Amino acid sequence: MGFVIKIGGSLADTAGDVLSAVETAGIPALIVPGGGAFADSVRAESLDDDTAHWKAVSAMNRYGVFLSSFGFARTETLSVPEAGISILLPERLMKCEDPLPHSWDVTSDSIALWVADTVHEPLILVKSRAGDLTDTGYVDSYFLAFQKRCSVQVSAVNGRNREELSVFFNRLRTSSCRR
């Protein structure tokens, strides 16, 4: 069993710790990058929804390249590796499939949910704070309604707490070994 793990762009300063926790736990993972500062710069522009959507997806690619700089392979394929970690660069795939609405209601959170649903694996959202999926602003406004149509187990973890990350990912390894 593998996992789709979305690493929020606001975690750029601790991304190495997050990836290390996943690697140490030894769970197969397809990493979906957030948009981070790259997407924030798109938000600052006055663009129509379609243009903003594609620039934000491109921002996810840039953050993905950054995440791969920690020594992990990049992929443009929707597939969780048998072992180890792969960083998804989603732009080409999103342009081919175009599965979601083009607006700021849809961010990398919903894109990660779509990826997890497509590959039939659980989704882990690594966020910059602890919270509940139903907390206002914790996920994008499209996510919760979309989740109801998907058959994906979703959990979240605070990516700024090293101890919590370690315990969380090691627990996943233990529980996935029992299946």
mmCIF file with all atom_site columns, C-alpha atoms in Angstrom:
data_model
loop_
_atom_site.group_PDB
_atom_site.id
_atom_site.type_symbol
_atom_site.label_atom_id
_atom_site.label_alt_id
_atom_site.label_comp_id
_atom_site.label_asym_id
_atom_site.label_entity_id
_atom_site.label_seq_id
_atom_site.pdbx_PDB_ins_code
_atom_site.Cartn_x
_atom_site.Cartn_y
_atom_site.Cartn_z
_atom_site.occupancy
_atom_site.B_iso_or_equiv
_atom_site.pdbx_formal_charge
_atom_site.auth_seq_id
_atom_site.auth_comp_id
_atom_site.auth_asym_id
_atom_site.auth_atom_id
_atom_site.pdbx_PDB_model_num
ATOM 1   C CA . MET A 1 1   ? 0.000   0.000  0.000   1.00 0.00 ? 1   MET A CA 1
ATOM 2   C CA . GLY A 1 2   ? 1.231   3.447  -0.893  1.00 0.00 ? 2   GLY A CA 1
ATOM 3   C CA . PHE A 1 3   ? 0.150   6.978  -0.159  1.00 0.00 ? 3   PHE A CA 1
ATOM 4   C CA . VAL A 1 4   ? -0.394  10.252 -1.935  1.00 0.00 ? 4   VAL A CA 1
ATOM 5   C CA . ILE A 1 5   ? 1.148   12.986 0.187   1.00 0.00 ? 5   ILE A CA 1
ATOM 6   C CA . LYS A 1 6   ? 0.547   16.659 -0.524  1.00 0.00 ? 6   LYS A CA 1
ATOM 7   C CA . ILE A 1 7   ? 3.254   18.890 0.950   1.00 0.00 ? 7   ILE A CA 1
ATOM 8   C CA . GLY A 1 8   ? 2.022   22.441 1.360   1.00 0.00 ? 8   GLY A CA 1
ATOM 9   C CA . GLY A 1 9   ? 4.002   25.162 -0.330  1.00 0.00 ? 9   GLY A CA 1
ATOM 10  C CA . SER A 1 10  ? 4.146   27.105 2.921   1.00 0.00 ? 10  SER A CA 1
ATOM 11  C CA . LEU A 1 11  ? 6.427   24.340 4.218   1.00 0.00 ? 11  LEU A CA 1
ATOM 12  C CA . ALA A 1 12  ? 9.320   25.142 1.878   1.00 0.00 ? 12  ALA A CA 1
ATOM 13  C CA . ASP A 1 13  ? 11.512  25.922 4.888   1.00 0.00 ? 13  ASP A CA 1
ATOM 14  C CA . THR A 1 14  ? 10.855  22.495 6.463   1.00 0.00 ? 14  THR A CA 1
ATOM 15  C CA . ALA A 1 15  ? 10.246  20.415 3.323   1.00 0.00 ? 15  ALA A CA 1
ATOM 16  C CA . GLY A 1 16  ? 13.476  18.484 3.853   1.00 0.00 ? 16  GLY A CA 1
ATOM 17  C CA . ASP A 1 17  ? 12.285  17.417 7.318   1.00 0.00 ? 17  ASP A CA 1
ATOM 18  C CA . VAL A 1 18  ? 8.922   16.306 5.933   1.00 0.00 ? 18  VAL A CA 1
ATOM 19  C CA . LEU A 1 19  ? 10.509  14.269 3.139   1.00 0.00 ? 19  LEU A CA 1
ATOM 20  C CA . SER A 1 20  ? 13.009  12.780 5.591   1.00 0.00 ? 20  SER A CA 1
ATOM 21  C CA . ALA A 1 21  ? 10.172  11.660 7.895   1.00 0.00 ? 21  ALA A CA 1
ATOM 22  C CA . VAL A 1 22  ? 8.416   9.962  4.963   1.00 0.00 ? 22  VAL A CA 1
ATOM 23  C CA . GLU A 1 23  ? 11.645  8.334  3.786   1.00 0.00 ? 23  GLU A CA 1
ATOM 24  C CA . THR A 1 24  ? 12.595  7.155  7.287   1.00 0.00 ? 24  THR A CA 1
ATOM 25  C CA . ALA A 1 25  ? 9.170   5.555  7.739   1.00 0.00 ? 25  ALA A CA 1
ATOM 26  C CA . GLY A 1 26  ? 9.779   3.619  4.522   1.00 0.00 ? 26  GLY A CA 1
ATOM 27  C CA . ILE A 1 27  ? 6.336   4.133  3.033   1.00 0.00 ? 27  ILE A CA 1
ATOM 28  C CA . PRO A 1 28  ? 5.894   4.325  -0.753  1.00 0.00 ? 28  PRO A CA 1
ATOM 29  C CA . ALA A 1 29  ? 4.702   7.828  -1.584  1.00 0.00 ? 29  ALA A CA 1
ATOM 30  C CA . LEU A 1 30  ? 3.726   9.958  -4.531  1.00 0.00 ? 30  LEU A CA 1
ATOM 31  C CA . ILE A 1 31  ? 4.301   13.546 -3.415  1.00 0.00 ? 31  ILE A CA 1
ATOM 32  C CA . VAL A 1 32  ? 1.976   16.237 -4.742  1.00 0.00 ? 32  VAL A CA 1
ATOM 33  C CA . PRO A 1 33  ? 3.603   19.660 -4.344  1.00 0.00 ? 33  PRO A CA 1
ATOM 34  C CA . GLY A 1 34  ? 1.682   22.673 -3.143  1.00 0.00 ? 34  GLY A CA 1
ATOM 35  C CA . GLY A 1 35  ? 2.082   26.018 -4.851  1.00 0.00 ? 35  GLY A CA 1
ATOM 36  C CA . GLY A 1 36  ? 3.616   28.068 -2.062  1.00 0.00 ? 36  GLY A CA 1
ATOM 37  C CA . ALA A 1 37  ? 5.235   31.387 -2.822  1.00 0.00 ? 37  ALA A CA 1
ATOM 38  C CA . PHE A 1 38  ? 5.052   30.563 -6.526  1.00 0.00 ? 38  PHE A CA 1
ATOM 39  C CA . ALA A 1 39  ? 1.237   30.374 -6.379  1.00 0.00 ? 39  ALA A CA 1
ATOM 40  C CA . ASP A 1 40  ? 1.081   33.410 -4.085  1.00 0.00 ? 40  ASP A CA 1
ATOM 41  C CA . SER A 1 41  ? 2.741   35.469 -6.808  1.00 0.00 ? 41  SER A CA 1
ATOM 42  C CA . VAL A 1 42  ? 0.026   34.307 -9.236  1.00 0.00 ? 42  VAL A CA 1
ATOM 43  C CA . ARG A 1 43  ? -2.667  35.336 -6.729  1.00 0.00 ? 43  ARG A CA 1
ATOM 44  C CA . ALA A 1 44  ? -1.160  38.827 -6.628  1.00 0.00 ? 44  ALA A CA 1
ATOM 45  C CA . GLU A 1 45  ? -1.777  39.267 -10.363 1.00 0.00 ? 45  GLU A CA 1
ATOM 46  C CA . SER A 1 46  ? -5.155  40.305 -11.755 1.00 0.00 ? 46  SER A CA 1
ATOM 47  C CA . LEU A 1 47  ? -5.774  37.340 -14.030 1.00 0.00 ? 47  LEU A CA 1
ATOM 48  C CA . ASP A 1 48  ? -8.867  35.620 -15.350 1.00 0.00 ? 48  ASP A CA 1
ATOM 49  C CA . ASP A 1 49  ? -9.680  32.271 -13.700 1.00 0.00 ? 49  ASP A CA 1
ATOM 50  C CA . ASP A 1 50  ? -8.411  30.136 -16.569 1.00 0.00 ? 50  ASP A CA 1
ATOM 51  C CA . THR A 1 51  ? -5.036  31.872 -16.800 1.00 0.00 ? 51  THR A CA 1
ATOM 52  C CA . ALA A 1 52  ? -4.634  31.938 -13.009 1.00 0.00 ? 52  ALA A CA 1
ATOM 53  C CA . HIS A 1 53  ? -5.458  28.229 -12.795 1.00 0.00 ? 53  HIS A CA 1
ATOM 54  C CA . TRP A 1 54  ? -2.778  27.193 -15.264 1.00 0.00 ? 54  TRP A CA 1
ATOM 55  C CA . LYS A 1 55  ? -0.162  29.527 -13.798 1.00 0.00 ? 55  LYS A CA 1
ATOM 56  C CA . ALA A 1 56  ? -0.908  28.097 -10.340 1.00 0.00 ? 56  ALA A CA 1
ATOM 57  C CA . VAL A 1 57  ? -0.559  24.530 -11.664 1.00 0.00 ? 57  VAL A CA 1
ATOM 58  C CA . SER A 1 58  ? 2.757   25.590 -13.192 1.00 0.00 ? 58  SER A CA 1
ATOM 59  C CA . ALA A 1 59  ? 3.720   26.935 -9.755  1.00 0.00 ? 59  ALA A CA 1
ATOM 60  C CA . MET A 1 60  ? 3.141   23.447 -8.359  1.00 0.00 ? 60  MET A CA 1
ATOM 61  C CA . ASN A 1 61  ? 5.659   22.132 -10.892 1.00 0.00 ? 61  ASN A CA 1
ATOM 62  C CA . ARG A 1 62  ? 8.237   24.669 -9.716  1.00 0.00 ? 62  ARG A CA 1
ATOM 63  C CA . TYR A 1 63  ? 7.725   23.669 -6.084  1.00 0.00 ? 63  TYR A CA 1
ATOM 64  C CA . GLY A 1 64  ? 7.967   20.026 -7.169  1.00 0.00 ? 64  GLY A CA 1
ATOM 65  C CA . VAL A 1 65  ? 11.352  20.695 -8.767  1.00 0.00 ? 65  VAL A CA 1
ATOM 66  C CA . PHE A 1 66  ? 12.430  22.279 -5.467  1.00 0.00 ? 66  PHE A CA 1
ATOM 67  C CA . LEU A 1 67  ? 11.236  19.201 -3.527  1.00 0.00 ? 67  LEU A CA 1
ATOM 68  C CA . SER A 1 68  ? 13.146  16.910 -5.888  1.00 0.00 ? 68  SER A CA 1
ATOM 69  C CA . SER A 1 69  ? 16.336  18.809 -5.026  1.00 0.00 ? 69  SER A CA 1
ATOM 70  C CA . PHE A 1 70  ? 16.374  16.820 -1.763  1.00 0.00 ? 70  PHE A CA 1
ATOM 71  C CA . GLY A 1 71  ? 17.362  13.783 -3.835  1.00 0.00 ? 71  GLY A CA 1
ATOM 72  C CA . PHE A 1 72  ? 14.031  12.339 -4.952  1.00 0.00 ? 72  PHE A CA 1
ATOM 73  C CA . ALA A 1 73  ? 12.938  11.350 -8.440  1.00 0.00 ? 73  ALA A CA 1
ATOM 74  C CA . ARG A 1 74  ? 10.464  13.468 -10.380 1.00 0.00 ? 74  ARG A CA 1
ATOM 75  C CA . THR A 1 75  ? 7.592   11.936 -12.299 1.00 0.00 ? 75  THR A CA 1
ATOM 76  C CA . GLU A 1 76  ? 4.794   13.092 -14.558 1.00 0.00 ? 76  GLU A CA 1
ATOM 77  C CA . THR A 1 77  ? 2.994   9.760  -14.195 1.00 0.00 ? 77  THR A CA 1
ATOM 78  C CA . LEU A 1 78  ? 0.063   9.022  -11.902 1.00 0.00 ? 78  LEU A CA 1
ATOM 79  C CA . SER A 1 79  ? 1.596   6.098  -10.070 1.00 0.00 ? 79  SER A CA 1
ATOM 80  C CA . VAL A 1 80  ? 2.689   5.537  -6.495  1.00 0.00 ? 80  VAL A CA 1
ATOM 81  C CA . PRO A 1 81  ? 6.141   3.920  -6.553  1.00 0.00 ? 81  PRO A CA 1
ATOM 82  C CA . GLU A 1 82  ? 6.545   0.357  -5.243  1.00 0.00 ? 82  GLU A CA 1
ATOM 83  C CA . ALA A 1 83  ? 9.091   1.738  -2.787  1.00 0.00 ? 83  ALA A CA 1
ATOM 84  C CA . GLY A 1 84  ? 10.517  5.129  -1.966  1.00 0.00 ? 84  GLY A CA 1
ATOM 85  C CA . ILE A 1 85  ? 9.333   8.585  -2.911  1.00 0.00 ? 85  ILE A CA 1
ATOM 86  C CA . SER A 1 86  ? 8.479   10.183 -6.250  1.00 0.00 ? 86  SER A CA 1
ATOM 87  C CA . ILE A 1 87  ? 7.673   13.869 -6.703  1.00 0.00 ? 87  ILE A CA 1
ATOM 88  C CA . LEU A 1 88  ? 4.781   14.485 -9.085  1.00 0.00 ? 88  LEU A CA 1
ATOM 89  C CA . LEU A 1 89  ? 5.158   17.349 -11.545 1.00 0.00 ? 89  LEU A CA 1
ATOM 90  C CA . PRO A 1 90  ? 1.441   17.734 -12.316 1.00 0.00 ? 90  PRO A CA 1
ATOM 91  C CA . GLU A 1 91  ? 1.300   20.360 -15.076 1.00 0.00 ? 91  GLU A CA 1
ATOM 92  C CA . ARG A 1 92  ? 1.365   18.108 -18.157 1.00 0.00 ? 92  ARG A CA 1
ATOM 93  C CA . LEU A 1 93  ? -1.024  15.626 -16.562 1.00 0.00 ? 93  LEU A CA 1
ATOM 94  C CA . MET A 1 94  ? -3.473  18.343 -15.500 1.00 0.00 ? 94  MET A CA 1
ATOM 95  C CA . LYS A 1 95  ? -3.467  19.841 -18.990 1.00 0.00 ? 95  LYS A CA 1
ATOM 96  C CA . CYS A 1 96  ? -4.192  16.431 -20.542 1.00 0.00 ? 96  CYS A CA 1
ATOM 97  C CA . GLU A 1 97  ? -6.888  15.408 -18.053 1.00 0.00 ? 97  GLU A CA 1
ATOM 98  C CA . ASP A 1 98  ? -8.230  18.845 -17.005 1.00 0.00 ? 98  ASP A CA 1
ATOM 99  C CA . PRO A 1 99  ? -10.395 17.255 -14.285 1.00 0.00 ? 99  PRO A CA 1
ATOM 100 C CA . LEU A 1 100 ? -11.205 20.219 -12.043 1.00 0.00 ? 100 LEU A CA 1
ATOM 101 C CA . PRO A 1 101 ? -12.790 23.677 -12.264 1.00 0.00 ? 101 PRO A CA 1
ATOM 102 C CA . HIS A 1 102 ? -10.529 26.622 -13.032 1.00 0.00 ? 102 HIS A CA 1
ATOM 103 C CA . SER A 1 103 ? -10.851 28.975 -10.070 1.00 0.00 ? 103 SER A CA 1
ATOM 104 C CA . TRP A 1 104 ? -9.176  29.804 -6.775  1.00 0.00 ? 104 TRP A CA 1
ATOM 105 C CA . ASP A 1 105 ? -11.753 27.514 -5.121  1.00 0.00 ? 105 ASP A CA 1
ATOM 106 C CA . VAL A 1 106 ? -9.517  24.695 -6.393  1.00 0.00 ? 106 VAL A CA 1
ATOM 107 C CA . THR A 1 107 ? -5.920  24.623 -5.178  1.00 0.00 ? 107 THR A CA 1
ATOM 108 C CA . SER A 1 108 ? -3.271  21.947 -4.795  1.00 0.00 ? 108 SER A CA 1
ATOM 109 C CA . ASP A 1 109 ? -5.396  20.422 -1.983  1.00 0.00 ? 109 ASP A CA 1
ATOM 110 C CA . SER A 1 110 ? -8.157  19.426 -4.418  1.00 0.00 ? 110 SER A CA 1
ATOM 111 C CA . ILE A 1 111 ? -5.628  18.468 -7.079  1.00 0.00 ? 111 ILE A CA 1
ATOM 112 C CA . ALA A 1 112 ? -3.994  16.112 -4.550  1.00 0.00 ? 112 ALA A CA 1
ATOM 113 C CA . LEU A 1 113 ? -7.418  14.656 -3.721  1.00 0.00 ? 113 LEU A CA 1
ATOM 114 C CA . TRP A 1 114 ? -8.047  14.045 -7.424  1.00 0.00 ? 114 TRP A CA 1
ATOM 115 C CA . VAL A 1 115 ? -4.646  12.323 -7.709  1.00 0.00 ? 115 VAL A CA 1
ATOM 116 C CA . ALA A 1 116 ? -5.360  10.105 -4.674  1.00 0.00 ? 116 ALA A CA 1
ATOM 117 C CA . ASP A 1 117 ? -8.804  9.197  -5.997  1.00 0.00 ? 117 ASP A CA 1
ATOM 118 C CA . THR A 1 118 ? -7.378  8.378  -9.424  1.00 0.00 ? 118 THR A CA 1
ATOM 119 C CA . VAL A 1 119 ? -4.652  6.076  -8.060  1.00 0.00 ? 119 VAL A CA 1
ATOM 120 C CA . HIS A 1 120 ? -6.945  4.647  -5.337  1.00 0.00 ? 120 HIS A CA 1
ATOM 121 C CA . GLU A 1 121 ? -4.604  5.429  -2.459  1.00 0.00 ? 121 GLU A CA 1
ATOM 122 C CA . PRO A 1 122 ? -5.084  7.364  0.804   1.00 0.00 ? 122 PRO A CA 1
ATOM 123 C CA . LEU A 1 123 ? -4.267  11.079 0.859   1.00 0.00 ? 123 LEU A CA 1
ATOM 124 C CA . ILE A 1 124 ? -2.176  12.751 3.528   1.00 0.00 ? 124 ILE A CA 1
ATOM 125 C CA . LEU A 1 125 ? -2.177  16.537 3.638   1.00 0.00 ? 125 LEU A CA 1
ATOM 126 C CA . VAL A 1 126 ? 0.967   17.904 5.256   1.00 0.00 ? 126 VAL A CA 1
ATOM 127 C CA . LYS A 1 127 ? -0.050  21.388 6.356   1.00 0.00 ? 127 LYS A CA 1
ATOM 128 C CA . SER A 1 128 ? 1.755   24.235 8.093   1.00 0.00 ? 128 SER A CA 1
ATOM 129 C CA . ARG A 1 129 ? -0.486  23.976 11.157  1.00 0.00 ? 129 ARG A CA 1
ATOM 130 C CA . ALA A 1 130 ? -2.610  21.476 13.007  1.00 0.00 ? 130 ALA A CA 1
ATOM 131 C CA . GLY A 1 131 ? -6.280  21.579 12.170  1.00 0.00 ? 131 GLY A CA 1
ATOM 132 C CA . ASP A 1 132 ? -9.374  19.782 11.052  1.00 0.00 ? 132 ASP A CA 1
ATOM 133 C CA . LEU A 1 133 ? -10.397 19.412 7.416   1.00 0.00 ? 133 LEU A CA 1
ATOM 134 C CA . THR A 1 134 ? -13.649 21.199 8.229   1.00 0.00 ? 134 THR A CA 1
ATOM 135 C CA . ASP A 1 135 ? -11.891 24.250 9.730   1.00 0.00 ? 135 ASP A CA 1
ATOM 136 C CA . THR A 1 136 ? -12.483 27.317 7.561   1.00 0.00 ? 136 THR A CA 1
ATOM 137 C CA . GLY A 1 137 ? -9.466  27.892 5.328   1.00 0.00 ? 137 GLY A CA 1
ATOM 138 C CA . TYR A 1 138 ? -7.710  24.632 6.221   1.00 0.00 ? 138 TYR A CA 1
ATOM 139 C CA . VAL A 1 139 ? -8.361  23.230 2.744   1.00 0.00 ? 139 VAL A CA 1
ATOM 140 C CA . ASP A 1 140 ? -9.619  24.981 -0.378  1.00 0.00 ? 140 ASP A CA 1
ATOM 141 C CA . SER A 1 141 ? -13.340 25.635 -0.662  1.00 0.00 ? 141 SER A CA 1
ATOM 142 C CA . TYR A 1 142 ? -13.868 22.940 -3.328  1.00 0.00 ? 142 TYR A CA 1
ATOM 143 C CA . PHE A 1 143 ? -12.202 20.159 -1.343  1.00 0.00 ? 143 PHE A CA 1
ATOM 144 C CA . LEU A 1 144 ? -14.918 19.032 1.100   1.00 0.00 ? 144 LEU A CA 1
ATOM 145 C CA . ALA A 1 145 ? -17.684 18.766 -1.502  1.00 0.00 ? 145 ALA A CA 1
ATOM 146 C CA . PHE A 1 146 ? -15.291 16.980 -3.868  1.00 0.00 ? 146 PHE A CA 1
ATOM 147 C CA . GLN A 1 147 ? -14.229 14.590 -1.089  1.00 0.00 ? 147 GLN A CA 1
ATOM 148 C CA . LYS A 1 148 ? -17.841 13.444 -0.692  1.00 0.00 ? 148 LYS A CA 1
ATOM 149 C CA . ARG A 1 149 ? -17.752 12.210 -4.305  1.00 0.00 ? 149 ARG A CA 1
ATOM 150 C CA . CYS A 1 150 ? -14.431 10.426 -3.869  1.00 0.00 ? 150 CYS A CA 1
ATOM 151 C CA . SER A 1 151 ? -13.639 7.190  -2.083  1.00 0.00 ? 151 SER A CA 1
ATOM 152 C CA . VAL A 1 152 ? -10.410 8.405  -0.528  1.00 0.00 ? 152 VAL A CA 1
ATOM 153 C CA . GLN A 1 153 ? -9.311  8.227  3.080   1.00 0.00 ? 153 GLN A CA 1
ATOM 154 C CA . VAL A 1 154 ? -7.890  11.659 3.967   1.00 0.00 ? 154 VAL A CA 1
ATOM 155 C CA . SER A 1 155 ? -5.776  12.629 6.956   1.00 0.00 ? 155 SER A CA 1
ATOM 156 C CA . ALA A 1 156 ? -3.725  15.680 7.835   1.00 0.00 ? 156 ALA A CA 1
ATOM 157 C CA . VAL A 1 157 ? -0.591  16.295 9.838   1.00 0.00 ? 157 VAL A CA 1
ATOM 158 C CA . ASN A 1 158 ? 1.257   19.387 11.026  1.00 0.00 ? 158 ASN A CA 1
ATOM 159 C CA . GLY A 1 159 ? 4.425   19.624 8.950   1.00 0.00 ? 159 GLY A CA 1
ATOM 160 C CA . ARG A 1 160 ? 6.065   22.041 11.378  1.00 0.00 ? 160 ARG A CA 1
ATOM 161 C CA . ASN A 1 161 ? 6.166   19.552 14.250  1.00 0.00 ? 161 ASN A CA 1
ATOM 162 C CA . ARG A 1 162 ? 9.010   17.055 13.705  1.00 0.00 ? 162 ARG A CA 1
ATOM 163 C CA . GLU A 1 163 ? 7.909   14.738 16.500  1.00 0.00 ? 163 GLU A CA 1
ATOM 164 C CA . GLU A 1 164 ? 4.324   14.638 15.233  1.00 0.00 ? 164 GLU A CA 1
ATOM 165 C CA . LEU A 1 165 ? 5.577   13.945 11.690  1.00 0.00 ? 165 LEU A CA 1
ATOM 166 C CA . SER A 1 166 ? 7.771   11.081 12.831  1.00 0.00 ? 166 SER A CA 1
ATOM 167 C CA . VAL A 1 167 ? 5.061   9.444  14.940  1.00 0.00 ? 167 VAL A CA 1
ATOM 168 C CA . PHE A 1 168 ? 2.437   9.932  12.213  1.00 0.00 ? 168 PHE A CA 1
ATOM 169 C CA . PHE A 1 169 ? 4.464   8.417  9.368   1.00 0.00 ? 169 PHE A CA 1
ATOM 170 C CA . ASN A 1 170 ? 5.854   5.567  11.482  1.00 0.00 ? 170 ASN A CA 1
ATOM 171 C CA . ARG A 1 171 ? 2.293   4.697  12.531  1.00 0.00 ? 171 ARG A CA 1
ATOM 172 C CA . LEU A 1 172 ? 1.343   4.577  8.834   1.00 0.00 ? 172 LEU A CA 1
ATOM 173 C CA . ARG A 1 173 ? 4.163   2.157  8.120   1.00 0.00 ? 173 ARG A CA 1
ATOM 174 C CA . THR A 1 174 ? 3.064   -0.091 10.974  1.00 0.00 ? 174 THR A CA 1
ATOM 175 C CA . SER A 1 175 ? -0.609  -0.035 9.983   1.00 0.00 ? 175 SER A CA 1
ATOM 176 C CA . SER A 1 176 ? 0.101   -0.621 6.273   1.00 0.00 ? 176 SER A CA 1
ATOM 177 C CA . CYS A 1 177 ? 2.300   -3.637 7.145   1.00 0.00 ? 177 CYS A CA 1
ATOM 178 C CA . ARG A 1 178 ? -0.673  -5.292 8.870   1.00 0.00 ? 178 ARG A CA 1
ATOM 179 C CA . ARG A 1 179 ? -2.864  -5.178 5.753   1.00 0.00 ? 179 ARG A CA 1
#
